[in-house]
Amino acid sequence: MSDDLLPYVGDRLSQARGLGSLTDEALRVRAVTAARDKAFGELWALTLAYLTTDTSGGVRLSPHTLRAYRKGVEVLTLHAADHGWNLLHPGRREPGLYVAGLVQSGLKPATVQARVAAASALYRALRWAGATDADPFADVKRPRDRTKGIVKNPPYRPDFVQALLAEADPHERVLLLLLTHAGLRIAEALGVDWAHVDLQRRRLLVAHGKGDKARRVPLSARLREALEAVRPSVPGGPVLPWRAYSTAYTRLQKLALKCGREHEFRGFHAGRKYAGTQLYAVTRDFTRVAGFLGHEQVDTTRRYVELPEDDLDDVVEGFR
């Protein structure tokens, strides 16, 4: 298993097929052996195969999510080796002590939660392989993070977005604007085809959104201009020349470095939050922003919109 997390769907799927094609007994033996030997590489391969084929995210799981799972499996494996765990049949109190140790080490609540999520995924994978019936992290108390998500991971700032757009090549500019103007998820942006783009009507079809649901989003003037700049003479095929998350991530990361603002780059989701925050500032309507971003629940949208601290100043000013 290479350290690049096998970002291409085909590679991950072929790895998963390799394990999934084993007989039940052969897969069980392989998983039992990996757990007995605390073999991180084998345990991660097993977890990755399970995540790819037997979860709702499946092949669409982002490299960021996979990195978090991989790190969590690694940390648990090392802990089990250091403390003499029987991974297939851990002691009743061991998972709680493991989480307490993570908290004591100074990790933030969100990081501890990610480590526990990875541990739970490992055990789901072991059950998937028929190696154990144990679910030791099911009832473990996790620390609550009382910091709002929008505070921990705010939208990109306008000056950062404009700096990147000024230095971006034509395709990078389209990617940035699909995130920050159209509010697309990265998987949605990478999946845009020219058949989905209607420049005349200023609309973009998101053919396969989360849960495979389609929606239409408006195209800003700047995004239409960027699309025009890369439109082929005979439109057809994908709008962006890359399909892999890792390639898109590297392009934007290098772009931020070129601008001297690499410390401000936080992946793709901050761009989507930028779009939601911009739209709410104009509409003051979470329901409309939810439809724009493709959220089923408005409560989800509230976590994507950064409200100014003086949001109510003018309203309160007129109180009698």
CSV table of C-alpha atoms in Angstrom, one decimal:
chain,number,residue,atom,x,y,z
A,1,MET,CA,0.0,0.0,0.0
A,2,SER,CA,1.6,3.3,-1.1
A,3,ASP,CA,1.4,6.4,1.0
A,4,ASP,CA,-0.5,8.4,-1.6
A,5,LEU,CA,-3.8,6.8,-0.4
A,6,LEU,CA,-4.5,5.5,-3.8
A,7,PRO,CA,-6.4,8.7,-4.7
A,8,TYR,CA,-7.6,7.4,-8.1
A,9,VAL,CA,-10.9,5.6,-7.7
A,10,GLY,CA,-9.8,2.8,-10.1
A,11,ASP,CA,-6.8,2.0,-8.0
A,12,ARG,CA,-8.7,2.0,-4.7
A,13,LEU,CA,-11.4,-0.1,-6.3
A,14,SER,CA,-8.9,-2.6,-7.7
A,15,GLN,CA,-7.4,-3.0,-4.3
A,16,ALA,CA,-10.8,-3.5,-2.7
A,17,ARG,CA,-11.7,-6.1,-5.4
A,18,GLY,CA,-8.5,-8.0,-4.6
A,19,LEU,CA,-9.6,-8.4,-1.0
A,20,GLY,CA,-13.3,-8.8,-1.8
A,21,SER,CA,-12.6,-11.6,-4.2
A,22,LEU,CA,-11.1,-13.8,-1.5
A,23,THR,CA,-13.1,-16.6,-0.1
A,24,ASP,CA,-14.8,-15.8,3.3
A,25,GLU,CA,-12.3,-18.0,5.1
A,26,ALA,CA,-9.2,-16.6,3.3
A,27,LEU,CA,-10.3,-13.0,4.1
A,28,ARG,CA,-11.0,-13.9,7.7
A,29,VAL,CA,-7.6,-15.5,8.1
A,30,ARG,CA,-5.9,-12.6,6.5
A,31,ALA,CA,-7.7,-10.1,8.8
A,32,VAL,CA,-7.1,-12.3,11.9
A,33,THR,CA,-3.4,-12.5,11.1
A,34,ALA,CA,-3.1,-8.7,10.5
A,35,ALA,CA,-4.8,-8.0,13.9
A,36,ARG,CA,-2.7,-10.6,15.7
A,37,ASP,CA,0.5,-9.1,14.3
A,38,LYS,CA,-0.6,-5.5,14.6
A,39,ALA,CA,0.3,-5.1,11.0
A,40,PHE,CA,-0.7,-1.6,10.2
A,41,GLY,CA,-0.3,-1.9,6.4
A,42,GLU,CA,-2.6,-4.9,6.2
A,43,LEU,CA,-5.1,-3.4,8.7
A,44,TRP,CA,-5.2,-0.1,6.7
A,45,ALA,CA,-5.6,-2.1,3.4
A,46,LEU,CA,-8.6,-3.9,5.0
A,47,THR,CA,-10.1,-0.7,6.3
A,48,LEU,CA,-9.7,1.0,2.9
A,49,ALA,CA,-11.3,-1.9,1.1
A,50,TYR,CA,-14.3,-1.7,3.5
A,51,LEU,CA,-14.6,2.1,3.2
A,52,THR,CA,-14.5,1.9,-0.6
A,53,THR,CA,-17.1,-0.8,-1.0
A,54,ASP,CA,-19.3,-1.0,2.0
A,55,THR,CA,-20.0,2.6,3.1
A,56,SER,CA,-22.3,5.4,1.8
A,57,GLY,CA,-19.2,7.5,0.8
A,58,GLY,CA,-17.6,4.6,-1.0
A,59,VAL,CA,-15.3,5.5,-3.9
A,60,ARG,CA,-16.3,9.2,-3.4
A,61,LEU,CA,-14.5,9.6,-0.1
A,62,SER,CA,-12.0,12.5,-0.3
A,63,PRO,CA,-8.3,12.2,0.2
A,64,HIS,CA,-8.7,14.4,3.3
A,65,THR,CA,-11.1,11.9,4.8
A,66,LEU,CA,-9.0,9.0,3.9
A,67,ARG,CA,-5.9,10.6,5.4
A,68,ALA,CA,-7.8,11.1,8.7
A,69,TYR,CA,-8.9,7.4,8.7
A,70,ARG,CA,-5.4,6.2,7.9
A,71,LYS,CA,-3.8,8.2,10.7
A,72,GLY,CA,-6.4,7.0,13.1
A,73,VAL,CA,-5.8,3.4,12.2
A,74,GLU,CA,-2.1,3.9,12.5
A,75,VAL,CA,-2.3,5.5,16.0
A,76,LEU,CA,-4.6,2.8,17.3
A,77,THR,CA,-2.3,0.0,15.9
A,78,LEU,CA,0.7,1.5,17.6
A,79,HIS,CA,-1.2,2.0,20.8
A,80,ALA,CA,-2.4,-1.7,20.7
A,81,ALA,CA,1.2,-2.9,20.2
A,82,ASP,CA,2.6,-0.7,23.0
A,83,HIS,CA,-0.1,-1.8,25.5
A,84,GLY,CA,-0.4,-5.4,24.6
A,85,TRP,CA,-4.0,-5.2,23.2
A,86,ASN,CA,-5.7,-8.2,21.7
A,87,LEU,CA,-7.2,-6.2,18.8
A,88,LEU,CA,-9.8,-8.9,18.1
A,89,HIS,CA,-11.0,-9.1,21.7
A,90,PRO,CA,-9.9,-5.9,23.5
A,91,GLY,CA,-10.6,-5.6,27.2
A,92,ARG,CA,-13.8,-3.9,28.2
A,93,ARG,CA,-12.1,-0.8,29.6
A,94,GLU,CA,-9.3,-0.5,27.1
A,95,PRO,CA,-11.2,1.6,24.5
A,96,GLY,CA,-12.2,4.2,27.2
A,97,LEU,CA,-8.6,4.3,28.4
A,98,TYR,CA,-7.4,4.8,24.9
A,99,VAL,CA,-9.7,7.8,24.3
A,100,ALA,CA,-8.8,9.2,27.7
A,101,GLY,CA,-5.1,9.0,26.7
A,102,LEU,CA,-5.8,10.9,23.5
A,103,VAL,CA,-7.5,13.7,25.4
A,104,GLN,CA,-4.7,13.8,28.0
A,105,SER,CA,-2.1,14.2,25.2
A,106,GLY,CA,-3.6,17.6,24.4
A,107,LEU,CA,-5.4,16.7,21.1
A,108,LYS,CA,-8.3,18.9,20.2
A,109,PRO,CA,-11.8,17.4,20.6
A,110,ALA,CA,-12.3,17.2,16.8
A,111,THR,CA,-9.0,15.3,16.4
A,112,VAL,CA,-10.0,12.9,19.2
A,113,GLN,CA,-13.3,12.4,17.5
A,114,ALA,CA,-11.5,11.7,14.2
A,115,ARG,CA,-9.3,9.1,15.9
A,116,VAL,CA,-12.3,7.3,17.4
A,117,ALA,CA,-14.1,7.4,14.0
A,118,ALA,CA,-11.1,5.7,12.5
A,119,ALA,CA,-10.9,3.1,15.2
A,120,SER,CA,-14.6,2.4,14.7
A,121,ALA,CA,-14.0,2.0,11.0
A,122,LEU,CA,-11.3,-0.5,11.6
A,123,TYR,CA,-13.5,-2.6,13.7
A,124,ARG,CA,-16.3,-2.4,11.1
A,125,ALA,CA,-13.8,-3.6,8.6
A,126,LEU,CA,-12.7,-6.5,10.9
A,127,ARG,CA,-16.4,-7.5,11.3
A,128,TRP,CA,-16.8,-7.2,7.5
A,129,ALA,CA,-14.0,-9.6,7.1
A,130,GLY,CA,-15.5,-12.0,9.6
A,131,ALA,CA,-12.5,-11.7,12.0
A,132,THR,CA,-14.4,-10.6,15.1
A,133,ASP,CA,-17.8,-9.6,16.4
A,134,ALA,CA,-16.3,-6.9,18.7
A,135,ASP,CA,-17.5,-3.3,18.5
A,136,PRO,CA,-15.5,-1.8,21.4
A,137,PHE,CA,-15.9,1.9,20.5
A,138,ALA,CA,-19.7,1.8,20.2
A,139,ASP,CA,-20.3,3.2,23.7
A,140,VAL,CA,-17.1,5.1,24.3
A,141,LYS,CA,-17.7,8.7,25.4
A,142,ARG,CA,-16.1,11.2,23.0
A,143,PRO,CA,-15.1,14.7,24.1
A,144,ARG,CA,-17.5,17.4,22.9
A,145,ASP,CA,-16.1,20.2,20.9
A,146,ARG,CA,-18.1,23.3,21.8
A,147,THR,CA,-16.4,25.5,19.2
A,148,LYS,CA,-18.6,26.2,16.3
A,149,GLY,CA,-17.4,24.6,13.1
A,150,ILE,CA,-17.6,27.9,11.2
A,151,VAL,CA,-15.2,29.4,13.8
A,152,LYS,CA,-12.8,26.5,13.5
A,153,ASN,CA,-13.0,26.2,9.7
A,154,PRO,CA,-14.2,29.6,8.4
A,155,PRO,CA,-14.7,30.5,4.8
A,156,TYR,CA,-11.8,31.8,2.8
A,157,ARG,CA,-11.4,35.6,3.0
A,158,PRO,CA,-12.2,37.6,-0.1
A,159,ASP,CA,-8.7,38.9,-0.5
A,160,PHE,CA,-7.3,35.4,-0.5
A,161,VAL,CA,-9.7,34.2,-3.2
A,162,GLN,CA,-8.9,37.3,-5.3
A,163,ALA,CA,-5.2,36.7,-4.9
A,164,LEU,CA,-5.5,33.1,-6.1
A,165,LEU,CA,-7.7,34.1,-9.0
A,166,ALA,CA,-5.2,36.7,-10.1
A,167,GLU,CA,-2.4,34.1,-10.4
A,168,ALA,CA,-4.5,31.1,-11.6
A,169,ASP,CA,-4.2,29.6,-15.0
A,170,PRO,CA,-7.5,29.3,-17.0
A,171,HIS,CA,-8.5,25.9,-15.7
A,172,GLU,CA,-7.4,26.7,-12.1
A,173,ARG,CA,-9.6,29.8,-12.3
A,174,VAL,CA,-12.6,27.7,-13.4
A,175,LEU,CA,-12.0,25.3,-10.5
A,176,LEU,CA,-11.7,28.1,-7.9
A,177,LEU,CA,-14.9,29.8,-9.2
A,178,LEU,CA,-16.9,26.5,-9.3
A,179,LEU,CA,-16.1,26.3,-5.5
A,180,THR,CA,-16.4,29.9,-4.5
A,181,HIS,CA,-19.1,31.2,-6.8
A,182,ALA,CA,-21.1,28.1,-7.7
A,183,GLY,CA,-20.6,26.5,-4.2
A,184,LEU,CA,-19.9,23.1,-5.6
A,185,ARG,CA,-18.4,20.2,-3.6
A,186,ILE,CA,-15.0,19.2,-5.0
A,187,ALA,CA,-16.4,15.9,-6.4
A,188,GLU,CA,-19.2,17.9,-8.1
A,189,ALA,CA,-16.7,20.4,-9.5
A,190,LEU,CA,-14.4,17.6,-10.9
A,191,GLY,CA,-17.5,16.0,-12.4
A,192,VAL,CA,-18.8,18.9,-14.4
A,193,ASP,CA,-19.2,18.1,-18.1
A,194,TRP,CA,-19.7,20.6,-20.9
A,195,ALA,CA,-23.1,19.1,-21.5
A,196,HIS,CA,-24.0,20.4,-18.0
A,197,VAL,CA,-23.1,24.0,-18.8
A,198,ASP,CA,-25.7,26.4,-20.2
A,199,LEU,CA,-23.9,29.7,-20.7
A,200,GLN,CA,-26.8,31.3,-22.4
A,201,ARG,CA,-29.3,30.6,-19.6
A,202,ARG,CA,-26.5,31.1,-17.0
A,203,ARG,CA,-27.1,27.8,-15.4
A,204,LEU,CA,-25.1,24.8,-14.4
A,205,LEU,CA,-26.5,21.3,-13.9
A,206,VAL,CA,-24.9,19.4,-11.0
A,207,ALA,CA,-25.8,16.0,-12.3
A,208,HIS,CA,-24.5,13.9,-9.5
A,209,GLY,CA,-24.6,15.8,-6.2
A,210,LYS,CA,-24.4,14.3,-2.7
A,211,GLY,CA,-26.7,11.2,-2.5
A,212,ASP,CA,-26.6,11.3,-6.4
A,213,LYS,CA,-29.1,14.1,-6.3
A,214,ALA,CA,-29.1,16.7,-9.2
A,215,ARG,CA,-29.6,20.4,-8.8
A,216,ARG,CA,-29.1,23.5,-10.9
A,217,VAL,CA,-27.0,26.5,-9.8
A,218,PRO,CA,-26.7,29.9,-11.3
A,219,LEU,CA,-23.4,30.9,-13.0
A,220,SER,CA,-21.9,34.3,-12.0
A,221,ALA,CA,-20.6,36.6,-14.7
A,222,ARG,CA,-17.0,35.9,-13.7
A,223,LEU,CA,-17.5,32.1,-13.8
A,224,ARG,CA,-19.2,32.4,-17.2
A,225,GLU,CA,-16.2,34.4,-18.4
A,226,ALA,CA,-13.8,31.8,-17.0
A,227,LEU,CA,-15.7,29.0,-18.7
A,228,GLU,CA,-15.7,30.8,-22.0
A,229,ALA,CA,-11.9,31.1,-21.8
A,230,VAL,CA,-11.5,27.3,-21.7
A,231,ARG,CA,-14.5,26.2,-23.9
A,232,PRO,CA,-13.3,24.0,-26.7
A,233,SER,CA,-14.4,24.7,-30.3
A,234,VAL,CA,-16.6,21.6,-30.2
A,235,PRO,CA,-17.9,21.5,-26.6
A,236,GLY,CA,-18.0,18.0,-25.1
A,237,GLY,CA,-16.3,16.0,-22.3
A,238,PRO,CA,-15.2,17.2,-18.9
A,239,VAL,CA,-14.7,20.9,-18.2
A,240,LEU,CA,-11.6,20.4,-16.1
A,241,PRO,CA,-8.6,18.4,-17.3
A,242,TRP,CA,-8.2,16.5,-13.9
A,243,ARG,CA,-10.5,14.0,-12.2
A,244,ALA,CA,-8.4,13.2,-9.2
A,245,TYR,CA,-8.8,15.1,-5.9
A,246,SER,CA,-5.1,14.9,-5.3
A,247,THR,CA,-4.3,16.7,-8.5
A,248,ALA,CA,-6.8,19.5,-7.9
A,249,TYR,CA,-5.6,19.8,-4.3
A,250,THR,CA,-1.9,20.1,-5.4
A,251,ARG,CA,-2.8,22.7,-8.1
A,252,LEU,CA,-4.5,25.0,-5.6
A,253,GLN,CA,-1.9,24.3,-2.9
A,254,LYS,CA,0.9,25.3,-5.3
A,255,LEU,CA,-1.1,28.3,-6.4
A,256,ALA,CA,-1.4,29.5,-2.8
A,257,LEU,CA,2.4,29.0,-2.4
A,258,LYS,CA,2.9,31.1,-5.5
A,259,CYS,CA,0.9,33.9,-3.9
A,260,GLY,CA,2.9,33.6,-0.7
A,261,ARG,CA,-0.3,32.6,1.1
A,262,GLU,CA,0.2,28.9,1.5
A,263,HIS,CA,-0.6,29.1,5.3
A,264,GLU,CA,-4.1,30.3,4.4
A,265,PHE,CA,-4.9,27.3,2.1
A,266,ARG,CA,-7.3,24.9,3.8
A,267,GLY,CA,-8.5,22.7,1.0
A,268,PHE,CA,-11.8,22.8,-0.9
A,269,HIS,CA,-14.5,23.2,1.6
A,270,ALA,CA,-13.6,26.7,2.7
A,271,GLY,CA,-14.3,27.8,-0.9
A,272,ARG,CA,-17.8,26.3,-0.7
A,273,LYS,CA,-18.4,28.1,2.6
A,274,TYR,CA,-17.3,31.3,0.9
A,275,ALA,CA,-20.0,30.9,-1.6
A,276,GLY,CA,-22.7,30.2,1.0
A,277,THR,CA,-21.6,33.1,3.1
A,278,GLN,CA,-21.6,35.5,0.1
A,279,LEU,CA,-25.1,34.3,-0.9
A,280,TYR,CA,-26.6,34.6,2.6
A,281,ALA,CA,-25.2,38.2,2.9
A,282,VAL,CA,-27.4,39.2,0.0
A,283,THR,CA,-30.5,37.0,0.5
A,284,ARG,CA,-30.6,36.7,4.3
A,285,ASP,CA,-32.4,33.4,3.6
A,286,PHE,CA,-30.9,30.1,4.9
A,287,THR,CA,-33.5,28.1,2.9
A,288,ARG,CA,-32.4,29.6,-0.4
A,289,VAL,CA,-28.7,29.1,0.5
A,290,ALA,CA,-29.5,25.4,1.4
A,291,GLY,CA,-31.0,24.8,-2.0
A,292,PHE,CA,-28.0,26.5,-3.7
A,293,LEU,CA,-25.5,24.3,-1.8
A,294,GLY,CA,-27.6,21.1,-2.1
A,295,HIS,CA,-28.3,20.7,1.6
A,296,GLU,CA,-31.4,18.7,2.6
A,297,GLN,CA,-31.4,20.3,6.1
A,298,VAL,CA,-31.2,24.1,6.7
A,299,ASP,CA,-29.4,23.3,10.0
A,300,THR,CA,-26.5,22.0,7.9
A,301,THR,CA,-26.4,25.2,6.0
A,302,ARG,CA,-26.1,27.2,9.2
A,303,ARG,CA,-22.8,25.6,9.7
A,304,TYR,CA,-21.6,26.9,6.3
A,305,VAL,CA,-22.4,30.5,6.7
A,306,GLU,CA,-20.3,33.0,8.7
A,307,LEU,CA,-22.4,35.7,10.2
A,308,PRO,CA,-20.8,39.1,10.9
A,309,GLU,CA,-20.6,40.1,14.6
A,310,ASP,CA,-22.6,43.2,13.9
A,311,ASP,CA,-25.3,41.4,12.0
A,312,LEU,CA,-28.1,42.8,14.2
A,313,ASP,CA,-26.7,46.3,14.9
A,314,ASP,CA,-29.0,48.1,12.4
A,315,VAL,CA,-32.0,46.1,13.5
A,316,VAL,CA,-31.5,46.8,17.2
A,317,GLU,CA,-30.8,50.5,16.4
A,318,GLY,CA,-34.5,51.0,15.6
A,319,PHE,CA,-36.0,49.4,18.7
A,320,ARG,CA,-38.6,51.5,20.6
